[in-house]
PDB file of C-alpha atoms in Angstrom:
ATOM      1  CA  THR A   1       7.926 -12.472   6.668  1.00  0.00           C
ATOM      2  CA  ILE A   2       7.467 -13.157   2.991  1.00  0.00           C
ATOM      3  CA  GLU A   3       9.690 -16.049   2.826  1.00  0.00           C
ATOM      4  CA  GLY A   4       8.270 -19.100   0.696  1.00  0.00           C
ATOM      5  CA  ASP A   5       5.387 -17.019  -0.592  1.00  0.00           C
ATOM      6  CA  GLU A   6       5.461 -16.254  -4.557  1.00  0.00           C
ATOM      7  CA  PHE A   7       4.896 -12.883  -5.004  1.00  0.00           C
ATOM      8  CA  LEU A   8       4.277 -10.605  -8.380  1.00  0.00           C
ATOM      9  CA  MET A   9       3.665  -7.387  -9.830  1.00  0.00           C
ATOM     10  CA  GLY A  10       1.579  -6.854 -12.934  1.00  0.00           C
ATOM     11  CA  SER A  11       0.475  -3.852 -14.896  1.00  0.00           C
ATOM     12  CA  ILE A  12      -2.544  -2.762 -16.562  1.00  0.00           C
ATOM     13  CA  ILE A  13      -3.361  -0.065 -19.028  1.00  0.00           C
ATOM     14  CA  GLY A  14      -6.859   0.931 -20.230  1.00  0.00           C
ATOM     15  CA  LEU A  15      -9.042   0.297 -17.350  1.00  0.00           C
ATOM     16  CA  THR A  16     -10.022   2.667 -14.534  1.00  0.00           C
ATOM     17  CA  ARG A  17      -9.164   2.305 -10.727  1.00  0.00           C
ATOM     18  CA  GLU A  18     -13.071   1.256 -10.188  1.00  0.00           C
ATOM     19  CA  ASP A  19     -12.416  -1.313 -12.776  1.00  0.00           C
ATOM     20  CA  ILE A  20      -9.927  -3.018 -11.223  1.00  0.00           C
ATOM     21  CA  LEU A  21     -11.175  -2.624  -7.882  1.00  0.00           C
ATOM     22  CA  GLN A  22     -14.404  -4.751  -9.098  1.00  0.00           C
ATOM     23  CA  LEU A  23     -11.823  -7.229 -10.499  1.00  0.00           C
ATOM     24  CA  LYS A  24     -10.031  -7.849  -7.364  1.00  0.00           C
ATOM     25  CA  HIS A  25     -12.991  -8.047  -5.339  1.00  0.00           C
ATOM     26  CA  SER A  26     -14.991  -9.939  -7.361  1.00  0.00           C
ATOM     27  CA  SER A  27     -12.698 -12.928  -7.180  1.00  0.00           C
ATOM     28  CA  GLU A  28     -11.503 -11.721  -3.581  1.00  0.00           C
ATOM     29  CA  GLN A  29      -7.656 -11.775  -4.226  1.00  0.00           C
ATOM     30  CA  LYS A  30      -5.258 -10.784  -1.947  1.00  0.00           C
ATOM     31  CA  SER A  31      -3.318  -7.991  -4.020  1.00  0.00           C
ATOM     32  CA  GLU A  32      -3.142  -4.153  -4.183  1.00  0.00           C
ATOM     33  CA  ILE A  33      -2.886  -1.400  -6.587  1.00  0.00           C
ATOM     34  CA  THR A  34       0.503   0.013  -5.593  1.00  0.00           C
ATOM     35  CA  ILE A  35       0.893   2.516  -8.069  1.00  0.00           C
ATOM     36  CA  ARG A  36      -1.080   4.991 -10.045  1.00  0.00           C
ATOM     37  CA  ASN A  37       0.554   6.279 -13.066  1.00  0.00           C
ATOM     38  CA  SER A  38      -2.402   7.617 -15.008  1.00  0.00           C
ATOM     39  CA  ASP A  39      -6.256   7.479 -14.456  1.00  0.00           C
ATOM     40  CA  CYS A  40      -5.758   4.258 -17.003  1.00  0.00           C
ATOM     41  CA  SER A  41      -2.585   2.830 -16.245  1.00  0.00           C
ATOM     42  CA  PHE A  42      -1.886   0.953 -12.753  1.00  0.00           C
ATOM     43  CA  ILE A  43       0.848  -1.274 -11.298  1.00  0.00           C
ATOM     44  CA  LEU A  44      -0.479  -4.021  -8.727  1.00  0.00           C
ATOM     45  CA  SER A  45       1.525  -6.273  -6.251  1.00  0.00           C
ATOM     46  CA  GLY A  46       0.595  -9.303  -4.468  1.00  0.00           C
ATOM     47  CA  TYR A  47       0.315 -13.081  -4.430  1.00  0.00           C
ATOM     48  CA  ALA A  48       1.469 -14.296  -7.888  1.00  0.00           C
ATOM     49  CA  SER A  49      -1.426 -16.407  -8.703  1.00  0.00           C
ATOM     50  CA  ASP A  50      -3.867 -13.614  -7.384  1.00  0.00           C
ATOM     51  CA  ILE A  51      -1.969 -11.211  -9.848  1.00  0.00           C
ATOM     52  CA  ARG A  52      -2.159 -13.202 -12.711  1.00  0.00           C
ATOM     53  CA  ARG A  53      -5.867 -13.978 -12.382  1.00  0.00           C
ATOM     54  CA  ILE A  54      -6.512 -10.354 -12.108  1.00  0.00           C
ATOM     55  CA  LEU A  55      -4.458  -9.712 -15.123  1.00  0.00           C
ATOM     56  CA  GLU A  56      -6.367 -12.511 -17.022  1.00  0.00           C
ATOM     57  CA  GLU A  57      -9.350 -11.061 -16.139  1.00  0.00           C
ATOM     58  CA  ALA A  58      -8.335  -7.427 -17.285  1.00  0.00           C
ATOM     59  CA  LYS A  59      -7.431  -8.870 -20.897  1.00  0.00           C
ATOM     60  CA  LYS A  60     -11.492 -10.393 -20.866  1.00  0.00           C
ATOM     61  CA  GLU A  61     -12.240  -7.094 -19.429  1.00  0.00           C
ATOM     62  CA  GLY A  62     -10.631  -5.354 -22.941  1.00  0.00           C
ATOM     63  CA  ALA A  63      -7.419  -3.610 -21.142  1.00  0.00           C
ATOM     64  CA  LEU A  64      -4.925  -2.314 -23.861  1.00  0.00           C
ATOM     65  CA  SER A  65      -2.224  -3.785 -22.166  1.00  0.00           C
ATOM     66  CA  VAL A  66      -1.579  -6.295 -19.382  1.00  0.00           C
ATOM     67  CA  LYS A  67       1.849  -7.559 -18.170  1.00  0.00           C
ATOM     68  CA  GLU A  68       3.656  -9.422 -15.411  1.00  0.00           C
ATOM     69  CA  LEU A  69       6.569  -7.201 -14.562  1.00  0.00           C
ATOM     70  CA  ARG A  70       9.610  -9.165 -13.852  1.00  0.00           C
ATOM     71  CA  VAL A  71       9.590  -8.237 -10.149  1.00  0.00           C
ATOM     72  CA  THR A  72       9.302 -11.060  -7.387  1.00  0.00           C
ATOM     73  CA  VAL A  73       9.058  -8.750  -4.233  1.00  0.00           C
ATOM     74  CA  PRO A  74       5.562  -6.705  -3.515  1.00  0.00           C
ATOM     75  CA  TYR A  75       6.956  -3.441  -3.537  1.00  0.00           C
ATOM     76  CA  HIS A  76       4.826  -0.494  -2.094  1.00  0.00           C
ATOM     77  CA  SER A  77       2.144  -2.801  -0.649  1.00  0.00           C
ATOM     78  CA  CYS A  78       1.065  -3.650   2.894  1.00  0.00           C
ATOM     79  CA  PHE A  79       2.890  -7.193   2.074  1.00  0.00           C
ATOM     80  CA  LEU A  80       6.264  -5.271   3.179  1.00  0.00           C
ATOM     81  CA  THR A  81       5.323  -3.837   6.423  1.00  0.00           C
ATOM     82  CA  GLU A  82       7.427  -5.995   8.686  1.00  0.00           C
ATOM     83  CA  ALA A  83      10.506  -6.023   6.296  1.00  0.00           C
ATOM     84  CA  ALA A  84       9.975  -2.171   6.611  1.00  0.00           C
ATOM     85  CA  ARG A  85      10.310  -2.356  10.008  1.00  0.00           C
ATOM     86  CA  LEU A  86      13.393  -4.296   9.477  1.00  0.00           C
ATOM     87  CA  PHE A  87      14.759  -1.956   7.043  1.00  0.00           C
ATOM     88  CA  GLU A  88      13.910   0.945   9.522  1.00  0.00           C
ATOM     89  CA  GLN A  89      16.659  -0.006  11.770  1.00  0.00           C
ATOM     90  CA  LYS A  90      19.251  -0.330   8.849  1.00  0.00           C
ATOM     91  CA  VAL A  91      18.306   3.360   7.691  1.00  0.00           C
ATOM     92  CA  HIS A  92      18.525   5.078  11.074  1.00  0.00           C
ATOM     93  CA  GLU A  93      22.152   4.067  11.392  1.00  0.00           C
ATOM     94  CA  MET A  94      22.868   5.792   7.685  1.00  0.00           C
ATOM     95  CA  LYS A  95      23.898   9.379   7.633  1.00  0.00           C
ATOM     96  CA  PHE A  96      21.754  11.823   4.931  1.00  0.00           C
ATOM     97  CA  ASN A  97      22.421  15.047   3.596  1.00  0.00           C
ATOM     98  CA  GLU A  98      19.685  17.491   3.723  1.00  0.00           C
ATOM     99  CA  THR A  99      19.026  18.219   0.132  1.00  0.00           C
ATOM    100  CA  LYS A 100      19.142  21.499  -1.346  1.00  0.00           C
ATOM    101  CA  THR A 101      16.358  21.245  -4.055  1.00  0.00           C
ATOM    102  CA  PRO A 102      13.377  19.281  -2.103  1.00  0.00           C
ATOM    103  CA  ILE A 103      12.354  15.843  -3.329  1.00  0.00           C
ATOM    104  CA  ILE A 104       8.689  15.569  -3.652  1.00  0.00           C
ATOM    105  CA  SER A 105       7.070  12.616  -2.223  1.00  0.00           C
ATOM    106  CA  LEU A 106       5.573   9.993  -4.505  1.00  0.00           C
ATOM    107  CA  ILE A 107       3.133   8.950  -1.671  1.00  0.00           C
ATOM    108  CA  ASP A 108       1.472  12.304  -0.662  1.00  0.00           C
ATOM    109  CA  GLN A 109       3.436  15.139  -2.560  1.00  0.00           C
ATOM    110  CA  LYS A 110       4.919  16.879   0.377  1.00  0.00           C
ATOM    111  CA  MET A 111       8.398  18.663   0.445  1.00  0.00           C
ATOM    112  CA  LEU A 112      11.215  16.715   1.764  1.00  0.00           C
ATOM    113  CA  GLN A 113      14.884  18.032   2.669  1.00  0.00           C
ATOM    114  CA  GLU A 114      15.210  17.663   6.073  1.00  0.00           C
ATOM    115  CA  GLU A 115      17.268  14.081   7.216  1.00  0.00           C
ATOM    116  CA  SER A 116      14.387  12.781   9.250  1.00  0.00           C
ATOM    117  CA  SER A 117      11.985  13.316   6.683  1.00  0.00           C
ATOM    118  CA  LEU A 118      14.083  11.778   3.784  1.00  0.00           C
ATOM    119  CA  LYS A 119      14.713   8.719   5.909  1.00  0.00           C
ATOM    120  CA  ALA A 120      11.183   8.465   6.902  1.00  0.00           C
ATOM    121  CA  GLU A 121      10.265   8.602   3.323  1.00  0.00           C
ATOM    122  CA  LEU A 122      12.599   5.693   2.323  1.00  0.00           C
ATOM    123  CA  ILE A 123      11.044   3.359   4.501  1.00  0.00           C
ATOM    124  CA  ARG A 124       7.478   4.324   3.696  1.00  0.00           C
ATOM    125  CA  ASN A 125       8.182   3.986  -0.050  1.00  0.00           C
ATOM    126  CA  ILE A 126       8.684   0.140   0.533  1.00  0.00           C
ATOM    127  CA  PHE A 127       5.109  -0.374   1.896  1.00  0.00           C
ATOM    128  CA  LEU A 128       2.730   2.160   1.036  1.00  0.00           C
ATOM    129  CA  PRO A 129       1.487   3.212  -2.082  1.00  0.00           C
ATOM    130  CA  LEU A 130       2.601   5.491  -4.848  1.00  0.00           C
ATOM    131  CA  ASN A 131       0.975   8.413  -7.103  1.00  0.00           C
ATOM    132  CA  TRP A 132       2.872   9.010 -10.155  1.00  0.00           C
ATOM    133  CA  ILE A 133       0.326  11.076 -12.212  1.00  0.00           C
ATOM    134  CA  LYS A 134      -0.826  13.192  -8.870  1.00  0.00           C
ATOM    135  CA  THR A 135       3.132  14.046  -8.109  1.00  0.00           C
ATOM    136  CA  GLN A 136       3.443  15.011 -11.838  1.00  0.00           C
ATOM    137  CA  ILE A 137       0.560  17.422 -11.853  1.00  0.00           C
ATOM    138  CA  HIS A 138       1.914  18.632  -8.345  1.00  0.00           C
ATOM    139  CA  LEU A 139       5.406  19.339  -9.665  1.00  0.00           C
ATOM    140  CA  GLN A 140       3.969  21.448 -12.868  1.00  0.00           C
ATOM    141  CA  GLN A 141       1.569  23.494 -10.597  1.00  0.00           C
ATOM    142  CA  LEU A 142       5.035  24.196  -8.603  1.00  0.00           C
ATOM    143  CA  GLY A 143       6.471  25.632 -12.001  1.00  0.00           C
ATOM    144  CA  VAL A 144       8.327  22.224 -12.981  1.00  0.00           C
ATOM    145  CA  THR A 145       8.176  21.994 -17.061  1.00  0.00           C
ATOM    146  CA  ALA A 146      10.833  19.574 -17.483  1.00  0.00           C
ATOM    147  CA  PHE A 147      11.499  15.745 -16.711  1.00  0.00           C
ATOM    148  CA  ILE A 148      13.864  13.343 -17.238  1.00  0.00           C
ATOM    149  CA  GLU A 149      13.164   9.929 -16.844  1.00  0.00           C
ATOM    150  CA  CYS A 150      16.278   8.290 -15.319  1.00  0.00           C
ATOM    151  CA  GLY A 151      14.537   4.743 -14.890  1.00  0.00           C
ATOM    152  CA  PRO A 152      15.055   1.798 -16.569  1.00  0.00           C
ATOM    153  CA  ASN A 153      12.928   2.044 -19.453  1.00  0.00           C
ATOM    154  CA  LYS A 154      10.644   4.475 -21.535  1.00  0.00           C
ATOM    155  CA  SER A 155       7.657   4.093 -19.568  1.00  0.00           C
ATOM    156  CA  LEU A 156       6.982   7.023 -17.610  1.00  0.00           C
ATOM    157  CA  VAL A 157       7.798   9.143 -20.509  1.00  0.00           C
ATOM    158  CA  LYS A 158       5.022   7.149 -22.276  1.00  0.00           C
ATOM    159  CA  ASN A 159       2.535   7.714 -19.146  1.00  0.00           C
ATOM    160  CA  SER A 160       3.426  11.139 -19.391  1.00  0.00           C
ATOM    161  CA  ARG A 161       1.168  11.376 -22.505  1.00  0.00           C
ATOM    162  CA  PHE A 162      -1.856  11.094 -20.404  1.00  0.00           C
ATOM    163  CA  LEU A 163      -0.823  13.899 -18.268  1.00  0.00           C
ATOM    164  CA  PRO A 164      -2.709  17.551 -18.275  1.00  0.00           C
ATOM    165  CA  GLY A 165      -0.267  20.605 -18.896  1.00  0.00           C
ATOM    166  CA  ASN A 166       2.476  21.030 -21.237  1.00  0.00           C
ATOM    167  CA  ALA A 167       5.566  20.050 -19.618  1.00  0.00           C
ATOM    168  CA  VAL A 168       8.181  18.051 -21.718  1.00  0.00           C
ATOM    169  CA  PHE A 169       9.450  14.368 -20.499  1.00  0.00           C
ATOM    170  CA  LEU A 170      12.581  12.894 -22.193  1.00  0.00           C
ATOM    171  CA  ALA A 171      14.425   9.758 -21.863  1.00  0.00           C
ATOM    172  CA  ALA A 172      17.653   9.806 -20.197  1.00  0.00           C
ATOM    173  CA  ASN A 173      19.162   7.341 -22.382  1.00  0.00           C
ATOM    174  CA  ASN A 174      18.176   9.804 -25.598  1.00  0.00           C
ATOM    175  CA  ALA A 175      21.148  12.296 -25.764  1.00  0.00           C
ATOM    176  CA  GLU A 176      20.012  13.888 -28.777  1.00  0.00           C
ATOM    177  CA  LYS A 177      16.697  15.280 -27.672  1.00  0.00           C
ATOM    178  CA  LEU A 178      18.329  16.145 -24.296  1.00  0.00           C
ATOM    179  CA  MET A 179      21.186  18.143 -26.101  1.00  0.00           C
ATOM    180  CA  ALA A 180      18.748  19.971 -28.277  1.00  0.00           C
ATOM    181  CA  PHE A 181      16.440  20.933 -24.688  1.00  0.00           C
TER     182      PHE A 181
END
């Protein structure tokens, strides 16, 4: 259980994975890199005090942007392994339809269509790290040329500037650009 513990997620832009791992190990932080958005954009999950310390050290190291995310659950990390087991029981009670269009895993870039693989992915997503950039590159290799960001902000559209290829990334709230596309 994670009750009683204070958790946090934070973002670091402008340092490499190796830089961040060095910051983590130098102070023995209890945290994980949980999302890789690009070679220099990462999300971390862990104990709030540890994340704050890493973010502060990242600033000192020259990170371009360091931010605490307004999230108090350490998503995509080992801290939620037990919660995932409890969630798994609920997920298996649910009915999922097989998809006509495959869903690509942000964890390992596998194609998912069957009910069992969709359920497994939903559960794994809670406690395993995600690799956004690797997934985007994989989708482009499959021939996808346009992406619409449906999240709460345009951060993934911004991350797309660091991707190889010619894919177009649009924010869902930008109706003018979507209509022109």
